[in-house]
Short mmCIF file of C-alpha atoms (C1' of nucleotides) in Angstrom, two decimals:
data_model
loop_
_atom_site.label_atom_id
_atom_site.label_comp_id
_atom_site.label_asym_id
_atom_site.label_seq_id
_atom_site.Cartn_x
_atom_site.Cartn_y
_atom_site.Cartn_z
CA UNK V 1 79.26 70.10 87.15
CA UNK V 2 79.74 73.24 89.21
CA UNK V 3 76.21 75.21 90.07
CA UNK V 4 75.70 77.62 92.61
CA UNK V 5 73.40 75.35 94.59
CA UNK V 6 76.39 72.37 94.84
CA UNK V 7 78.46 75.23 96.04
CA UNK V 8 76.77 77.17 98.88
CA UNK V 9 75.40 73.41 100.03
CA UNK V 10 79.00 72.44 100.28
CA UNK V 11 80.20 75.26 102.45
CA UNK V 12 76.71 74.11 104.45
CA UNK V 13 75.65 77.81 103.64
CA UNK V 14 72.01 78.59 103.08
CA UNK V 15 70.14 79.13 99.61
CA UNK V 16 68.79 82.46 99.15
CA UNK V 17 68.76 84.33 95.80
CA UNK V 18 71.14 86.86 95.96
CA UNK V 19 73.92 83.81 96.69
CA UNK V 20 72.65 82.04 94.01
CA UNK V 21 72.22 84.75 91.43
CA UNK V 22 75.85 85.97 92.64
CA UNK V 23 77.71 83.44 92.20
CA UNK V 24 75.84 82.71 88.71
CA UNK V 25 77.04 86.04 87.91
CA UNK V 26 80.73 85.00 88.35
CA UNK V 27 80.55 81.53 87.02
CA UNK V 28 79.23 83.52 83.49
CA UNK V 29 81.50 86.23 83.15
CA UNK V 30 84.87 84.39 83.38
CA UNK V 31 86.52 87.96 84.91
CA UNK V 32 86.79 89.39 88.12
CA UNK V 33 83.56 91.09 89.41
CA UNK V 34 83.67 94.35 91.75
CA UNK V 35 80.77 95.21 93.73
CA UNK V 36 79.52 97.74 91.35
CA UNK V 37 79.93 95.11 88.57
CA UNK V 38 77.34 93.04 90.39
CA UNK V 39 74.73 95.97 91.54
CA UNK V 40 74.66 97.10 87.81
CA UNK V 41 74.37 93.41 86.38
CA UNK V 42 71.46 92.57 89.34
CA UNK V 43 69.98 95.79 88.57
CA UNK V 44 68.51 96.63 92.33
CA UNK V 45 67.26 92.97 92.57
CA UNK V 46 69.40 93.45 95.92
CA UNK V 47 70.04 95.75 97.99
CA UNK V 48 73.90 97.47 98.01
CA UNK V 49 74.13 96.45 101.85
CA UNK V 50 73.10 92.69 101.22
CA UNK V 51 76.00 92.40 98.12
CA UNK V 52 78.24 93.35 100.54
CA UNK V 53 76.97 91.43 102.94
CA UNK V 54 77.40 88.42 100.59
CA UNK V 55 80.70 88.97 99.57
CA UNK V 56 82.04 88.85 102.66
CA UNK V 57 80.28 85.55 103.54
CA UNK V 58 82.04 84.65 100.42
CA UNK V 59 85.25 85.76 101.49
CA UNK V 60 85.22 84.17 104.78
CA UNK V 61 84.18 80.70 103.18
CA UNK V 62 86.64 80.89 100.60
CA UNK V 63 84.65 80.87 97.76
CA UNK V 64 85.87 83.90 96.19
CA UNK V 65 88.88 85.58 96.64
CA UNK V 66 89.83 89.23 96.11
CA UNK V 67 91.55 90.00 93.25
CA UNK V 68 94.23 92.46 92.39
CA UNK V 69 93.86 95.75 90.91
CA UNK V 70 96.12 98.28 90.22
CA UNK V 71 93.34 100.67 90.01
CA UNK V 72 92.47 100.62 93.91
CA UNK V 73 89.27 98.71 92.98
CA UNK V 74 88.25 96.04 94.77
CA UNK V 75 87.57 92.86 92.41
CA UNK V 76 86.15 89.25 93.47
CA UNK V 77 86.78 85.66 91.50
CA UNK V 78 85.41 82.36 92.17
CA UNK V 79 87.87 80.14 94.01
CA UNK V 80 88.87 77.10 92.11
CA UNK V 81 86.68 74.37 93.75
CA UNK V 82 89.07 71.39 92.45
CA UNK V 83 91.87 72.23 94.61
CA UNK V 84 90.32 72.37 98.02
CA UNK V 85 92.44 70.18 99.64
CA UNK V 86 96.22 72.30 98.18
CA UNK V 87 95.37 75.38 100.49
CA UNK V 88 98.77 77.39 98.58
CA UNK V 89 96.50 80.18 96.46
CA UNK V 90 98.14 81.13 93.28
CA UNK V 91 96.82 83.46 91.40
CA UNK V 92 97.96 84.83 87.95
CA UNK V 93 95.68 87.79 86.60
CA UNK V 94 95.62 89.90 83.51
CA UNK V 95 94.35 93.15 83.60
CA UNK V 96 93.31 94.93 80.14
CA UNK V 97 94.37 98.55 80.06
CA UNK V 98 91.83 99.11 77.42
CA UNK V 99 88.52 97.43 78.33
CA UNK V 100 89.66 97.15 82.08
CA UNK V 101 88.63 93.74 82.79
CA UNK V 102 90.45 91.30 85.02
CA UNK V 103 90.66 87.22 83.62
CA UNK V 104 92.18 84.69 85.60
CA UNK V 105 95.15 83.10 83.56
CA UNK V 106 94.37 79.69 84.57
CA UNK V 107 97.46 78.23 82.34
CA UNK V 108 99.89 79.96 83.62
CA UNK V 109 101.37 78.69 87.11
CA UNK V 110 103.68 80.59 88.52
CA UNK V 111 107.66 79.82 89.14
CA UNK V 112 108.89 79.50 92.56
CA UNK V 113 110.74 82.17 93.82
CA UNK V 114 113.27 82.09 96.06
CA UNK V 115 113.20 85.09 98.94
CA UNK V 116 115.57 86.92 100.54
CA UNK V 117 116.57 84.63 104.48
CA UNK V 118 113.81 85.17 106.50
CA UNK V 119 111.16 85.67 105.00
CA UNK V 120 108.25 82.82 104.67
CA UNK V 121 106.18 82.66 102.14
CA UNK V 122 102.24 82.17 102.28
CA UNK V 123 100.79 82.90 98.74
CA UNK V 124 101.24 84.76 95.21
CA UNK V 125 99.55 86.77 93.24
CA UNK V 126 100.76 88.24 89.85
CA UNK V 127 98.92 90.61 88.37
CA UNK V 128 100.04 91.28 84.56
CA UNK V 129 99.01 94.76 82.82
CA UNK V 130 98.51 95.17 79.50
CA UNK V 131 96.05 94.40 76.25
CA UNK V 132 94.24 91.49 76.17
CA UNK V 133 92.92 89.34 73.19
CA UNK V 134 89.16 91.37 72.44
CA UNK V 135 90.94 94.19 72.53
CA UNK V 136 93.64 93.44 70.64
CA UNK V 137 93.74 95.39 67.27
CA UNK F 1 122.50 110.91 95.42
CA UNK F 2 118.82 111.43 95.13
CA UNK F 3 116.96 114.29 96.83
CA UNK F 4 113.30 115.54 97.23
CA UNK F 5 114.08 118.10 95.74
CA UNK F 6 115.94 116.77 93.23
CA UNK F 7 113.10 114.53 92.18
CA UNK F 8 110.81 117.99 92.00
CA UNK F 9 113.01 119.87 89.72
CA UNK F 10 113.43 116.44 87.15
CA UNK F 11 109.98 116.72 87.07
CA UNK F 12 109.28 120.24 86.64
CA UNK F 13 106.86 120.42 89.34
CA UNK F 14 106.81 123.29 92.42
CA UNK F 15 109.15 122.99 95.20
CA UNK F 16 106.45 122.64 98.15
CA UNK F 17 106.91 121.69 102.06
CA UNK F 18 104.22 119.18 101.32
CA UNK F 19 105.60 117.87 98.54
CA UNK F 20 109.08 117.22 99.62
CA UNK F 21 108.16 116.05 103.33
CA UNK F 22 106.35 113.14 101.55
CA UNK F 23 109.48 112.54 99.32
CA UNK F 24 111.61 112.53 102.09
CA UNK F 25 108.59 110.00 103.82
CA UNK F 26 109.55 107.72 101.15
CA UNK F 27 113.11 108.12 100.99
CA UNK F 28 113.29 106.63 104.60
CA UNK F 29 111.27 104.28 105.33
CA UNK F 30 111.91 101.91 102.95
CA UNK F 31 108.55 100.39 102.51
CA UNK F 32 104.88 101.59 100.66
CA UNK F 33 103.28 103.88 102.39
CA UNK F 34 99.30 104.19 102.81
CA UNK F 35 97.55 107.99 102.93
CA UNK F 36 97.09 107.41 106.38
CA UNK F 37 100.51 106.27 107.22
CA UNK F 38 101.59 109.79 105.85
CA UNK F 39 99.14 111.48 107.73
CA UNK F 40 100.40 110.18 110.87
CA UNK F 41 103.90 110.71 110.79
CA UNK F 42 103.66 114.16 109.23
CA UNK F 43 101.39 114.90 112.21
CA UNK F 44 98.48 117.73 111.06
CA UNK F 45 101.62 119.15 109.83
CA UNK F 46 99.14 119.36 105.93
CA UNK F 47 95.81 118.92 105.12
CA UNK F 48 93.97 115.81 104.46
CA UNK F 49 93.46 116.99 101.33
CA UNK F 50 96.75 118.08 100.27
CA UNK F 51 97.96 114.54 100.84
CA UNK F 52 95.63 113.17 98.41
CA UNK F 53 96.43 115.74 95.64
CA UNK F 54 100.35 115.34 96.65
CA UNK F 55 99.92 111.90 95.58
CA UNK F 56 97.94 112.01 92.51
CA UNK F 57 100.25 114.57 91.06
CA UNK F 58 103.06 112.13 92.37
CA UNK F 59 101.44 109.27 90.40
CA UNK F 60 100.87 111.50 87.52
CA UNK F 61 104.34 112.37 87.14
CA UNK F 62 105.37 108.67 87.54
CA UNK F 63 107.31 109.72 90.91
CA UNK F 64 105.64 107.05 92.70
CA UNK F 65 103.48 104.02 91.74
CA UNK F 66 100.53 102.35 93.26
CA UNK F 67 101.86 99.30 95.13
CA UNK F 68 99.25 96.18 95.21
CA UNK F 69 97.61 95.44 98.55
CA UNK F 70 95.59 92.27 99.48
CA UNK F 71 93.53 93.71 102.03
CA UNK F 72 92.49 96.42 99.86
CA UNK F 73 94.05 99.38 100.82
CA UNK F 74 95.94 101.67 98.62
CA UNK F 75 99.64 102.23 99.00
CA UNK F 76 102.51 103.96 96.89
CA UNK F 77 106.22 103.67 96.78
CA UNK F 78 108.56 105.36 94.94
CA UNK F 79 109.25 104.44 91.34
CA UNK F 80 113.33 103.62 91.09
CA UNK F 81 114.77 106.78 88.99
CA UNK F 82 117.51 105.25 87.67
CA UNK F 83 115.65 103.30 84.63
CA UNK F 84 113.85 106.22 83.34
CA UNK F 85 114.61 105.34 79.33
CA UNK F 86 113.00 101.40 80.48
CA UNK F 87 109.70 101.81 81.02
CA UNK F 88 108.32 97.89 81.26
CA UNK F 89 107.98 98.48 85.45
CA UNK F 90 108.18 95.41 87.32
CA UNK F 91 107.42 95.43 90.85
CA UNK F 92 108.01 92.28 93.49
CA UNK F 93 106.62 93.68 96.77
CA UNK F 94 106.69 91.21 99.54
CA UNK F 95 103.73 92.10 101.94
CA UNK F 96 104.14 90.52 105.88
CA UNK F 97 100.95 89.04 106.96
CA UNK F 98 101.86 90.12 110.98
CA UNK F 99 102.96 93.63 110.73
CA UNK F 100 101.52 94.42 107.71
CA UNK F 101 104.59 95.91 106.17
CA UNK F 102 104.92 95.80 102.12
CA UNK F 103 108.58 96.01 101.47
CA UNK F 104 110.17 96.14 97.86
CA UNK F 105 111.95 93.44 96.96
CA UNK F 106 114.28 94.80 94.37
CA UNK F 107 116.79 91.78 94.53
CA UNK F 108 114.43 89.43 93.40
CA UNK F 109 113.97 89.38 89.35
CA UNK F 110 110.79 88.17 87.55
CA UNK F 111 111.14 85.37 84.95
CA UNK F 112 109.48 86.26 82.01
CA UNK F 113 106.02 85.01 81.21
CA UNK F 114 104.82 83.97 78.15
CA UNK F 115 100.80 85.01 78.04
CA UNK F 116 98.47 83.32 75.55
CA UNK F 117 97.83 84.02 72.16
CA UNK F 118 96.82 88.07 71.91
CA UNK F 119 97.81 89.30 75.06
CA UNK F 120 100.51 91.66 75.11
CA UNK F 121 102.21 92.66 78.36
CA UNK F 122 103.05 95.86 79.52
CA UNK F 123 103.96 95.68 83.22
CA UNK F 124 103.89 92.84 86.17
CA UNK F 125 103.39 93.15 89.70
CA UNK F 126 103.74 90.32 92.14
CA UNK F 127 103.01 90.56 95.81
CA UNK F 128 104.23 87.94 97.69
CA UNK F 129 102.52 87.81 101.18
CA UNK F 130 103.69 85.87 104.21
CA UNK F 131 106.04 86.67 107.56
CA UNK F 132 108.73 89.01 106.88
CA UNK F 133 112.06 88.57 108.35
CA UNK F 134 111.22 91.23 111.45
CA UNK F 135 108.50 89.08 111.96
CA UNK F 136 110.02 85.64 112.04
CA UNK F 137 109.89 85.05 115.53
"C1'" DG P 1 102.43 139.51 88.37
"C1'" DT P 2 100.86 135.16 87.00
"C1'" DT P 3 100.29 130.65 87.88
"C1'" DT P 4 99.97 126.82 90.91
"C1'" DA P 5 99.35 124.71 95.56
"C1'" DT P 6 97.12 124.81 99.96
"C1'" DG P 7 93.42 124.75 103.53
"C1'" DC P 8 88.82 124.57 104.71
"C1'" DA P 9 84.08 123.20 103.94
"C1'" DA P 10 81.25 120.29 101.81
"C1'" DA P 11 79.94 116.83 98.56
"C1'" DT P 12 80.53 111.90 96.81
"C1'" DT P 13 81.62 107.41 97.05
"C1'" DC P 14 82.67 103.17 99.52
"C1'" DT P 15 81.78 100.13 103.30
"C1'" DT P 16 79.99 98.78 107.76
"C1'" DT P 17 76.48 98.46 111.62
"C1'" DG P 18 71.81 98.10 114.08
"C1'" DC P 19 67.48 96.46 114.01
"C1'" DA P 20 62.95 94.90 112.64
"C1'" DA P 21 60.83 92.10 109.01
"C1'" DT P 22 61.37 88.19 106.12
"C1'" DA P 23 63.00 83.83 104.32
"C1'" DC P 24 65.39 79.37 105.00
"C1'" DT P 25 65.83 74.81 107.04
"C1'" DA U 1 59.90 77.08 115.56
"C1'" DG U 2 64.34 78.64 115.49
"C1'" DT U 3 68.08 80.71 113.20
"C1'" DA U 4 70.18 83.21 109.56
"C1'" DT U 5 69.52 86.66 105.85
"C1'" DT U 6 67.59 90.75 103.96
"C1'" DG U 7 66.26 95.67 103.48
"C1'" DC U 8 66.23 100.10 105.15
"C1'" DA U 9 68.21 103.88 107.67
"C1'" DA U 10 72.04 105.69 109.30
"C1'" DA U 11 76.79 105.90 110.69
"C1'" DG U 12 81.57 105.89 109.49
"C1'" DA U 13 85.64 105.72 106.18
"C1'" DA U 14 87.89 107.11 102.05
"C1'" DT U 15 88.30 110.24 98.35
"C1'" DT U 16 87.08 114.20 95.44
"C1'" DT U 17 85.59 119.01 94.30
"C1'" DG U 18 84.99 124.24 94.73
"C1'" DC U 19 86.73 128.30 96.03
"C1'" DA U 20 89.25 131.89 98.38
"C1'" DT U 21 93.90 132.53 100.36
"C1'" DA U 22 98.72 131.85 100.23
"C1'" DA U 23 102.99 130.46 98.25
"C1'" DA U 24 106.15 129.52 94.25
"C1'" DC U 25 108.30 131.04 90.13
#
DNA sequence: GTTTATGCAAATTCTTTGCAATACT
DNA sequence: AGTATTGCAAAGAATTTGCATAAAC
């Protein structure tokens, strides 16, 4: 089972509480987290500086990865930790329009695509718009 | 043949230096453009300032659209003015990991998607990222 | 002549940096 | 004990707002 302990030990990161109560945050709510998302939900546990300070440490040990936003706003996800070995990201979000939350569409894989001669392809990200399930009716 | 000022008067909005210098921006080089980008190669020419509000009333007016950016920075291009009556926007924007480029890619299609139960789409954006064909080598 | 856009100053928000104090291993 | 992380202050970007002047219709 995933806990925020296994996963800062495995990137040989140290425990401290904001790491551990961040990444607690994101393995609860199952949608992309912005850095306001987190300072609200910590409630000045932390300071600003030291959330930003930990999503970058994040960032540079892949163990979340920014997400797409249409918005401007930047938005964080946990990595997948299964797939640490396949290196090729995919990512396939959904975006409410109403409620404004981001969800990973883990389901969904994306089809290959076939670009125009020259280019090279490192990773893709969709990001689909729209009205999701809660808000639905 | 689409004009700057063409594009104003479909939209009912003032015919403006700023305004159609940051058209004709568009119009040229074919690929998103940041705030800054326009502030540097319209040289002090407008205000800091009258960027910004250039764009939002652009983007309010659906005469450009936000284009997604991994790094985080905010970019627009210009929405294609031929589909007007279809409004389901999809955008494949190929963005090159060395220059930093983000080109449209309106030759590539996107296959359609079939969401889970209670989503309902209303627009998709990939971004593909990688090494463009300037780039390759 | 009326309405809208622009430029300037200043305010807000977002993000990063420096450094001493603290916590982790 | 030694090294990395945190909090605070402050600096630096990015973006927005208010208001008087200027331009568009």
């Amino acid at each position: 089972m995933v806990t925020p302990n296994k996963i800062l030990k495995s990137h040989k990161l140290r425990i401290t509480d904001c790491r551990l109560d961040i990444i607690q945050e994101f393995l609860e709510k199952q949608v992309a987290l912005a850095h306001s998302d987190l300072e609200d939900s910590l409630d000045k546990k932390f300071d600003r500086v030291t959330i930003y300070r930990t999503l970058n440490t994040f960032l540079e040990n892949d163990i979340i990865h920014k997400v797409l936003d249409d918005s401007g706003a930047t938005k964080y996800a946990l990595c997948s930790h299964e797939d640490d070995h396949d290196h090729s990201h995919e990512h396939v979000h959904f975006k409410c329009d109403i409620c404004g939350e981001t969800t990973c569409l883990e389901s969904i894989s994306l089809p290959q695509i076939k670009l125009p001669k020259g280019f090279e392809k490192r990773e893709m990200n969709l990001l689909v718009t729209g009205i999701c399930d809660k808000c639905h009716q």
